[in-house]
CSV table of C-alpha atoms in Angstrom, one decimal:
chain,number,residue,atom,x,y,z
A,28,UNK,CA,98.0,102.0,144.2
A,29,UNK,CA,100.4,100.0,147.0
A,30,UNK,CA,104.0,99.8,146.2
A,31,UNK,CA,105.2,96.5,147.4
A,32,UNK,CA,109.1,96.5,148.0
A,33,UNK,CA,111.0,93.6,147.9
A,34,UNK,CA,114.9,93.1,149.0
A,35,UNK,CA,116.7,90.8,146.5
A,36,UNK,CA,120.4,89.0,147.5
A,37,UNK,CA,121.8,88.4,143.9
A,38,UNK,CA,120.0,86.9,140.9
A,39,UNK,CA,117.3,84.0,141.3
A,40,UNK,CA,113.3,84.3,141.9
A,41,UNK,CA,111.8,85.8,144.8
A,42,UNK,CA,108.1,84.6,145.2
A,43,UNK,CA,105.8,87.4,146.9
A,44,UNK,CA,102.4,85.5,145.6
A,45,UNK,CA,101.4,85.7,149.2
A,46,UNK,CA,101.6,89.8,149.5
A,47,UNK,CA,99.3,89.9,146.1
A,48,UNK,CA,96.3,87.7,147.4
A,49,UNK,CA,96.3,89.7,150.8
A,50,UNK,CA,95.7,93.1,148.4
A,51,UNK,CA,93.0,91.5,146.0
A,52,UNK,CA,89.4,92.4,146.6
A,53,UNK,CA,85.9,92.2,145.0
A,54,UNK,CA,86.3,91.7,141.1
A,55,UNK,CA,88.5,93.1,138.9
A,56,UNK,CA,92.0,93.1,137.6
A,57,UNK,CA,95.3,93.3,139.8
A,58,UNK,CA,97.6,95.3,137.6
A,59,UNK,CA,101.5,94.1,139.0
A,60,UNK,CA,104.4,96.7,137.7
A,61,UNK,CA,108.0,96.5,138.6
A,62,UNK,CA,109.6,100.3,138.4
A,63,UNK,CA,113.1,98.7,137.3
A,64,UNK,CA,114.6,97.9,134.0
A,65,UNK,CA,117.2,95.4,135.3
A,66,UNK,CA,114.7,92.9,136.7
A,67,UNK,CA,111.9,91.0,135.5
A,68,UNK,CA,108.1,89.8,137.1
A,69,UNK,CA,107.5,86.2,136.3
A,70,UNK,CA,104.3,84.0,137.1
A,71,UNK,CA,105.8,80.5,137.3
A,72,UNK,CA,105.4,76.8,138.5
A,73,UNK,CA,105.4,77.3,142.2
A,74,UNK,CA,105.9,73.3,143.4
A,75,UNK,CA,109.4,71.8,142.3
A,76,UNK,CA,112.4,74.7,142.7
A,77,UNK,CA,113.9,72.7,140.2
A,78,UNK,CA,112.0,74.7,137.6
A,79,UNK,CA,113.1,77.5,138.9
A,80,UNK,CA,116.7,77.0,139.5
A,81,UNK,CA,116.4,75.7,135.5
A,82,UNK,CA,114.5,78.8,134.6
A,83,UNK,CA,117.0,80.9,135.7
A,84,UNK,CA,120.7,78.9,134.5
A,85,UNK,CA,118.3,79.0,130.4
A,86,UNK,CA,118.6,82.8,130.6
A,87,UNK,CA,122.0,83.1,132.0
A,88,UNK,CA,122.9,80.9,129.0
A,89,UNK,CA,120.7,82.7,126.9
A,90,UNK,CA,122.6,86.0,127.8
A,91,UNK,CA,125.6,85.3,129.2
A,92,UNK,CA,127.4,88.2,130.9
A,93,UNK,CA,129.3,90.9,128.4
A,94,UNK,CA,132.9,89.9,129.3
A,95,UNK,CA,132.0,86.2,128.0
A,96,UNK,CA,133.5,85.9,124.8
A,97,UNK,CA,129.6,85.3,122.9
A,98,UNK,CA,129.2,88.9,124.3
A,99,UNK,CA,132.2,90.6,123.7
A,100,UNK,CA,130.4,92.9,121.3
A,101,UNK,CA,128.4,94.6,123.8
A,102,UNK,CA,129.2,98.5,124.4
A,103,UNK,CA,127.2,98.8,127.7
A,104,UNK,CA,129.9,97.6,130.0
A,105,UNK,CA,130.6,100.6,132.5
A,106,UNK,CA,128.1,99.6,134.9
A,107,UNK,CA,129.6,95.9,135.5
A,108,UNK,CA,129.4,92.4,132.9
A,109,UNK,CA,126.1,91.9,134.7
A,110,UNK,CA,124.7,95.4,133.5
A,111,UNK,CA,123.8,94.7,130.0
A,112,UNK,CA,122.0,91.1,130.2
A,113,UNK,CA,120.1,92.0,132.9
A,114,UNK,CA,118.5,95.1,130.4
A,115,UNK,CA,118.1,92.1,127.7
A,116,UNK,CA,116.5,89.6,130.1
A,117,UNK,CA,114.6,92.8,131.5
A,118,UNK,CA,112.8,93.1,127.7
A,119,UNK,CA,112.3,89.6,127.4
A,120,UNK,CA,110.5,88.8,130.7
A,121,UNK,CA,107.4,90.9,131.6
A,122,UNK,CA,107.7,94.0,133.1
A,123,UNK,CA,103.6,94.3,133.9
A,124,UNK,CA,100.6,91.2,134.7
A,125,UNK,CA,97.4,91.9,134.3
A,126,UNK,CA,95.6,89.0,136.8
A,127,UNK,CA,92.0,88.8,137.5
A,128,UNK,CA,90.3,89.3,140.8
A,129,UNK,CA,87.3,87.0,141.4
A,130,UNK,CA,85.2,87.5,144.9
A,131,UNK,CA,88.9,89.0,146.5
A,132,UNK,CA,90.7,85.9,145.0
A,133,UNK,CA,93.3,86.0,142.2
A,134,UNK,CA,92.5,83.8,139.0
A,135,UNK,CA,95.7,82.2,139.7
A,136,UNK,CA,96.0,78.7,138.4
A,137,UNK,CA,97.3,75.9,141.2
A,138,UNK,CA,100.8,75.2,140.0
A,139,UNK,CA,100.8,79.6,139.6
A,140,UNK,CA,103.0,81.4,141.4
A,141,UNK,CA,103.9,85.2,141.1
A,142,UNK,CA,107.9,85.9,141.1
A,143,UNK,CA,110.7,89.1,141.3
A,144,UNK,CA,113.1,87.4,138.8
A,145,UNK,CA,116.0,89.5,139.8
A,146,UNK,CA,119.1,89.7,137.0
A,147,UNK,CA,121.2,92.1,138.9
A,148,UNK,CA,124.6,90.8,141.3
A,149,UNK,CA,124.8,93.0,143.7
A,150,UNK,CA,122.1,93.1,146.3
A,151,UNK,CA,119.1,95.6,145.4
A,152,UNK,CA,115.7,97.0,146.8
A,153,UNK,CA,113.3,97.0,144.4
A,154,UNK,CA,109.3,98.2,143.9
A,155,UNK,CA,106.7,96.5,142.6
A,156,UNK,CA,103.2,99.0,142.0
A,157,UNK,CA,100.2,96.9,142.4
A,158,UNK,CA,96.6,98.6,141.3
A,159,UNK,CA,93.1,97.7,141.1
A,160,UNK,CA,90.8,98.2,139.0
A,161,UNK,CA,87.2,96.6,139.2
A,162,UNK,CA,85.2,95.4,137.2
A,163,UNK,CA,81.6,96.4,139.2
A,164,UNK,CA,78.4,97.4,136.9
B,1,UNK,CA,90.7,105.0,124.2
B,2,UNK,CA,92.9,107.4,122.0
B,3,UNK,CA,94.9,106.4,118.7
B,4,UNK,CA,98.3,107.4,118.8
B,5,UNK,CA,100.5,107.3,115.5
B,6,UNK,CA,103.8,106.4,115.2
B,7,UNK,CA,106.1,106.8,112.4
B,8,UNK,CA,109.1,104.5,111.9
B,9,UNK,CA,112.3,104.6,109.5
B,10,UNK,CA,113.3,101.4,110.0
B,11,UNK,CA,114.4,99.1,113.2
B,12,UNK,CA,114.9,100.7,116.2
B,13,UNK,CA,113.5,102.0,119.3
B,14,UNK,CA,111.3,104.5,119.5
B,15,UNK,CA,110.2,107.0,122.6
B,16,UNK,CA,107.0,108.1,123.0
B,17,UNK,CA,106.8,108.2,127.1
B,18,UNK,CA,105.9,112.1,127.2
B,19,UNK,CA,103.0,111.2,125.1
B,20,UNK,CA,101.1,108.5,127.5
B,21,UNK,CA,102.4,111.6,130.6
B,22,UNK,CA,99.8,114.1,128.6
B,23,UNK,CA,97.2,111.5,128.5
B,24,UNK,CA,97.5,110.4,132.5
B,25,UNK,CA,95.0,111.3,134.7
B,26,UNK,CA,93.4,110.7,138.2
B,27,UNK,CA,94.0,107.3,139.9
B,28,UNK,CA,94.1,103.8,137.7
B,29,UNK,CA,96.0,101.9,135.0
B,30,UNK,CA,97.1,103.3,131.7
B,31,UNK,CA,97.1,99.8,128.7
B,32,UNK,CA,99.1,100.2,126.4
B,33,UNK,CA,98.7,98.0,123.2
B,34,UNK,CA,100.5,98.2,119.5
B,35,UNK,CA,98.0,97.1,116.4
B,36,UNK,CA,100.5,95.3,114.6
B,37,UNK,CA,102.0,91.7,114.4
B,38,UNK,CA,105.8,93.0,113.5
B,39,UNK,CA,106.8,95.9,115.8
B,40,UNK,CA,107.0,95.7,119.4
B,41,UNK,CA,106.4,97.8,122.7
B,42,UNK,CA,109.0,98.3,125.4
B,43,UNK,CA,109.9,99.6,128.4
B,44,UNK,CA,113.5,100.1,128.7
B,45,UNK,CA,116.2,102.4,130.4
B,46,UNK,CA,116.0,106.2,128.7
B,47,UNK,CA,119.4,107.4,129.8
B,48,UNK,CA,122.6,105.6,128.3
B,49,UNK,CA,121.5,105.6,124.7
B,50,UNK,CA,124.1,102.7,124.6
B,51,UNK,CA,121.4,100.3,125.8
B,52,UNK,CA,118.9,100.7,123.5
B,53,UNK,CA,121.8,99.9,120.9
B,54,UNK,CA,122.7,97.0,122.6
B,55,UNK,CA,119.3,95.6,123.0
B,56,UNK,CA,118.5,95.8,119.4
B,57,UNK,CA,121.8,94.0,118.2
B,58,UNK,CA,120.9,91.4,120.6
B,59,UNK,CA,117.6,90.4,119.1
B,60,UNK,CA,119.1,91.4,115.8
B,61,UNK,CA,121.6,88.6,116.3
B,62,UNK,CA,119.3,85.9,118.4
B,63,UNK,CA,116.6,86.2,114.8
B,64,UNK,CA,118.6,87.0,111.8
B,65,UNK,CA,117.2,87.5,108.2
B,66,UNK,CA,115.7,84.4,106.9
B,67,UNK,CA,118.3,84.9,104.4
B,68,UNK,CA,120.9,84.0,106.5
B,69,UNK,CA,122.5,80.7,106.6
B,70,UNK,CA,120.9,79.9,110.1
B,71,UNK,CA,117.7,80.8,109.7
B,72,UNK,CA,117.5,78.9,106.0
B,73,UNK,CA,114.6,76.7,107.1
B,74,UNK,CA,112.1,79.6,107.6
B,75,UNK,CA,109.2,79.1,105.0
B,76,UNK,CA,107.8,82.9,105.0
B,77,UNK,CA,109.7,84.7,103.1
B,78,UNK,CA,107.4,86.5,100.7
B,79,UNK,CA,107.6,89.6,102.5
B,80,UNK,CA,111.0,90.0,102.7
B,81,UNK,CA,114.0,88.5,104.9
B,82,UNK,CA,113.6,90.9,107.9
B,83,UNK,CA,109.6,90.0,107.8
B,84,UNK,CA,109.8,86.9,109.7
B,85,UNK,CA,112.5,87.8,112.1
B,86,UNK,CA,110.1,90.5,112.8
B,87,UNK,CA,107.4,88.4,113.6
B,88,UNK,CA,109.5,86.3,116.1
B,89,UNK,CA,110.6,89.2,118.0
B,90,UNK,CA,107.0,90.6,117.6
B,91,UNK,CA,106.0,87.2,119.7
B,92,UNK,CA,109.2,87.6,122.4
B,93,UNK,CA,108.3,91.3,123.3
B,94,UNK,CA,105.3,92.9,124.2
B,95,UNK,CA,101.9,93.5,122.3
B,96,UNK,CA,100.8,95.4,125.7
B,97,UNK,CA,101.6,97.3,129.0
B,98,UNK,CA,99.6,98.0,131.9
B,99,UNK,CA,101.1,100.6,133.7
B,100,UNK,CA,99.2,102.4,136.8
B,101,UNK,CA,98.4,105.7,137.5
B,102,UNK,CA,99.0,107.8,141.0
B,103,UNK,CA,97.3,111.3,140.9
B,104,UNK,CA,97.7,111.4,137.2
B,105,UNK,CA,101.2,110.4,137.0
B,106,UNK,CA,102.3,107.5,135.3
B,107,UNK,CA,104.5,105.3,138.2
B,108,UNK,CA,107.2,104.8,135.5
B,109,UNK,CA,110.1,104.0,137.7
B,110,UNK,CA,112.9,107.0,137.4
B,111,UNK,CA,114.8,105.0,134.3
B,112,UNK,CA,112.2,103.7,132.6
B,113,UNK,CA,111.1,105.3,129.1
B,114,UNK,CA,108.3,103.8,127.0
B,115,UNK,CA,109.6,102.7,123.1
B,116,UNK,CA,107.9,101.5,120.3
B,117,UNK,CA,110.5,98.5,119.2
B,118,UNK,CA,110.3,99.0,115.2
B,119,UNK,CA,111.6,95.3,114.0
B,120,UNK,CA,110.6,96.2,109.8
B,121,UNK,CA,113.0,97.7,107.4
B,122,UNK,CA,110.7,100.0,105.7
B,123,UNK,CA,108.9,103.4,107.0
B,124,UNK,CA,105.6,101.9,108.6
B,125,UNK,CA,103.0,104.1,110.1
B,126,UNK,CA,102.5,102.4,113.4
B,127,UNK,CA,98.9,102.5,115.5
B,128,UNK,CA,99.2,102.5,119.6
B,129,UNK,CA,96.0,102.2,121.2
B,130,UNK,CA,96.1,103.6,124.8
B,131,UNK,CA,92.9,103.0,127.2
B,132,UNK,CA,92.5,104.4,131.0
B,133,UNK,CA,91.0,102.5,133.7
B,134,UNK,CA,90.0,103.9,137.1
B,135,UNK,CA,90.9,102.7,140.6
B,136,UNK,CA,87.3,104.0,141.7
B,137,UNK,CA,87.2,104.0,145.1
C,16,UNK,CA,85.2,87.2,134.6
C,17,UNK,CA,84.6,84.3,132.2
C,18,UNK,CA,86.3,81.3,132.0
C,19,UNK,CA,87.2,80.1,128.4
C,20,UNK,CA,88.3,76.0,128.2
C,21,UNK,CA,90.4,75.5,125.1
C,22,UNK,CA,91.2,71.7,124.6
C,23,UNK,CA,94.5,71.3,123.2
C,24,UNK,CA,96.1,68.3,120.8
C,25,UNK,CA,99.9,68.7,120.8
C,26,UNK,CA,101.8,72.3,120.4
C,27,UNK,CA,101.6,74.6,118.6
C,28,UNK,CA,99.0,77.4,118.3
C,29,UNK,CA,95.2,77.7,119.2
C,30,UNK,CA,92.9,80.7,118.0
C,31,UNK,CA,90.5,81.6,119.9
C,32,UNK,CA,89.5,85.7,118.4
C,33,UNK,CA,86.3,85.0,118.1
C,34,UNK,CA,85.1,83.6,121.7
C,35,UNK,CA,86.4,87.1,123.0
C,36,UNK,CA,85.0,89.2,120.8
C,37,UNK,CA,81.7,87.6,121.5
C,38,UNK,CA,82.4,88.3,125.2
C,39,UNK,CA,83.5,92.1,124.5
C,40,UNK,CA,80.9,95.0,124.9
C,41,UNK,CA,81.3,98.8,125.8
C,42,UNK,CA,84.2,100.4,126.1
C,43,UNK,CA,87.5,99.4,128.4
C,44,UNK,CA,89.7,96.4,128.3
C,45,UNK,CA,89.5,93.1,128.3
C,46,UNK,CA,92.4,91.2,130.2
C,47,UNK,CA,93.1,87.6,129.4
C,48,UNK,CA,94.8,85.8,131.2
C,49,UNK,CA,95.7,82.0,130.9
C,50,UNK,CA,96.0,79.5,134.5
C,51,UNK,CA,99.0,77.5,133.2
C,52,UNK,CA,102.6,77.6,133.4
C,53,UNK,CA,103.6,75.3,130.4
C,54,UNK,CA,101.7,77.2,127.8
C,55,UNK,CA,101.0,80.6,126.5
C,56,UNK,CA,98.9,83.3,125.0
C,57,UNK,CA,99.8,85.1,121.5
C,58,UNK,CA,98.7,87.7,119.5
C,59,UNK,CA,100.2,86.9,116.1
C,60,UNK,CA,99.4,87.5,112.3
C,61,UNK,CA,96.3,85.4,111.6
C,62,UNK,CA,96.5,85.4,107.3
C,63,UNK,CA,99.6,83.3,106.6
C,64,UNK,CA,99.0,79.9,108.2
C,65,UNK,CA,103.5,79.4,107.6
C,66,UNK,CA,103.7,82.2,110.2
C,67,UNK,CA,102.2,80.3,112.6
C,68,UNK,CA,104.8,77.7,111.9
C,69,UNK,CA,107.6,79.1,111.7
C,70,UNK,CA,107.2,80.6,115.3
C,71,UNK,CA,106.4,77.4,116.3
C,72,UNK,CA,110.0,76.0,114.4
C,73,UNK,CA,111.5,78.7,116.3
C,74,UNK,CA,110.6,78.6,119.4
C,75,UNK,CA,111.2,74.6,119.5
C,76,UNK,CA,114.8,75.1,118.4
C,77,UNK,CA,115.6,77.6,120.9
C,78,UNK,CA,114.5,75.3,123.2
C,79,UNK,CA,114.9,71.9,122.2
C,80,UNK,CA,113.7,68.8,124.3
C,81,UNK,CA,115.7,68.5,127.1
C,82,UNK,CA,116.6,65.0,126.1
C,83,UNK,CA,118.8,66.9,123.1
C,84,UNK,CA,122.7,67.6,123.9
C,85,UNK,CA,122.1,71.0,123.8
C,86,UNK,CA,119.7,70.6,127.2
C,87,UNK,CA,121.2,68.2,128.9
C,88,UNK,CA,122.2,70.2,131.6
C,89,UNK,CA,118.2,70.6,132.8
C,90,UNK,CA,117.4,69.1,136.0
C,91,UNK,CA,113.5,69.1,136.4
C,92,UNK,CA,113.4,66.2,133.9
C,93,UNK,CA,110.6,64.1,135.8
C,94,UNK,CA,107.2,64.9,134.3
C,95,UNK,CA,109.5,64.4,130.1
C,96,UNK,CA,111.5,66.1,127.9
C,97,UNK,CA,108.8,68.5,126.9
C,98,UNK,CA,107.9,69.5,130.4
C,99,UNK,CA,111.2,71.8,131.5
C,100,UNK,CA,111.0,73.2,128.2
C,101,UNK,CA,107.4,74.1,127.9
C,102,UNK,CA,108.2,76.0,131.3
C,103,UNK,CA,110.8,78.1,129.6
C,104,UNK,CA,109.0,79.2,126.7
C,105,UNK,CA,105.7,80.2,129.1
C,106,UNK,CA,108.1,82.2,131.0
C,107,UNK,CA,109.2,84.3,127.4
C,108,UNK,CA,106.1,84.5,125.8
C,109,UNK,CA,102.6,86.1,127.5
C,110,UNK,CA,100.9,84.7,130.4
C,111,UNK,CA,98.2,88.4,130.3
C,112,UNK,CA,97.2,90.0,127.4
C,113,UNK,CA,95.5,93.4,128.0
C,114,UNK,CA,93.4,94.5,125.0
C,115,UNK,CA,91.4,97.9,124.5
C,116,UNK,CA,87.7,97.5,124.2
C,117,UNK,CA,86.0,100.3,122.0
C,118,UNK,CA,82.2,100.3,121.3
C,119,UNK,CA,81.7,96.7,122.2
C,120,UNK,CA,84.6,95.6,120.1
C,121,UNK,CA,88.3,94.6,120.3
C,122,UNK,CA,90.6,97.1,118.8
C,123,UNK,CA,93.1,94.2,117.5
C,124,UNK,CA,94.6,95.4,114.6
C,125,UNK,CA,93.6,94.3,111.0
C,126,UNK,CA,96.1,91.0,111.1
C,127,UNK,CA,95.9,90.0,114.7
C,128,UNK,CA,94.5,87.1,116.3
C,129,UNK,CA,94.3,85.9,119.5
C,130,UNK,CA,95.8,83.1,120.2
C,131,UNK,CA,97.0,79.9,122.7
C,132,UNK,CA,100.0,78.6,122.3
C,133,UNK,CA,100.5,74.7,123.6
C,134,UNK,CA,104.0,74.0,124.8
C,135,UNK,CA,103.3,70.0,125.6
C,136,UNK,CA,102.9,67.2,123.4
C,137,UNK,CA,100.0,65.1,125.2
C,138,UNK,CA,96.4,67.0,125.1
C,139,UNK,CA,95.5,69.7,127.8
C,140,UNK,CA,91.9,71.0,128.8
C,141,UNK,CA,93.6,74.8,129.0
C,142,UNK,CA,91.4,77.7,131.2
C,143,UNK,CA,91.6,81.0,130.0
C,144,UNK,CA,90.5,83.6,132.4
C,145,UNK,CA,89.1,87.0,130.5
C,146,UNK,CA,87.3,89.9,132.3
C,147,UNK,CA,86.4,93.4,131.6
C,148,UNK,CA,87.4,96.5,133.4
C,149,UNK,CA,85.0,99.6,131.6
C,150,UNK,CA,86.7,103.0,131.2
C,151,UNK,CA,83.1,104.7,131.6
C,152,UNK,CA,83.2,108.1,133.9
């Protein structure tokens, strides 16, 4: 197992594709877990930023923060009006990938890219486990 | 693989982290995966019991009953008005986890429990089938 | 690992159970993953064919077109009104599906099937990637 750790400014997707193909090898299955449960993983279209800029405002619509008037019924407010949607994005978003590993290259389609979709403000340092496990007779 | 049983009293979440800790061992990925098409999995914060409140009224108001005004257009309805919803949310939270496996500890990050989402309104005897993998080296 | 292709006509939902039980064997788990970023994978009740749309109905109307008032805020608009859209419900519903493999066979429960979910409206040739990682000592 490798823990990959990643430094996040605010909320918006960090791409770390790159750090995932230089741990794949032989075949298998790359198992990708983030430890957190304020932030999400997120394979995504890795060409226009568009998509990801819209990705991003659709949740914050979809779960606006708790001291917006839609959300005024939320109790978990101690830890900041950011807090509780980023738990609720956090369930909605995967919190593990399963990819598989062909001759030490992820299955990754072209337009695939692999994401930290952090939901949190303030800035954060987060972990991502990666393990392997193969698939050899 | 091992069978684990869980019984639910209607919609909520449901911890059963300790459980998947007894079955860890050596180095690999621990799957997770719930036999049913109207309950969910979830990893989620285990401390402020707040959260888990807040999560479930969230999804509780994103799919109401199909007997509510907004959700009128829903055509399965023979099971009841929470069967539906349930199936929606089944579809928007996970079916399975893939969590890995250091030295036969689980690398759940130091706020993360594992929950069985129950999403029915009757008791239901729920099936979670757990399978180990190993990082062979 | 295998490579399913799964020709698509328009959304909505694909089964494809069968071709991976044909492809499971041993014991393990199968991971599936699909190559795409505007459509899905889904395990969902396979009986009631209004289940099927329903969470089709759903889905669309929590994400309408993004030619509808409701969207007409998205950006990445180029490739149609279906296109931004599609992104956002790949990025909520399954992109891997991790399933235990016991004696040769899939340990889905007795209502669920396997299944792709198309997001666009024009036909897709859609590659599913599935490979098996054995539990054996």
């Amino acid at each position: 197992m490798t823990v990959l750790t990643i430094e996040t400014q605010g909320p918006g997707l960090y791409e770390f594709t790159d750090r995932l193909h230089d741990l794949a090898r032989g075949d298998g299955v790359m198992t990708v877990f983030v430890r957190h449960t304020s932030c999400s993983l997120l394979i995504q279209e890795n060409a226009d930023p568009d998509v990801q800029r819209d990705l991003k405002a659709f949740f914050d619509r979809l779960v606006p923060p708790s001291d917006a008037p839609p959300m005024r019924w939320i109790t978990h407010t101690s830890e900041g009006p950011d807090d509780m949607p980023a738990h609720i994005k956090a369930a909605m978003l995967p919190v593990s990938l399963s990819i598989p590993v062909l001759s030490g290259r992820l299955a990754l389609g072209t337009w695939q890219g692999v994401y930290l979709f952090e939901h949190r403000t303030r800035p954060h340092r987060r972990e991502v486990a990666v393990a392997f496990t193969s698939t050899a007779a």
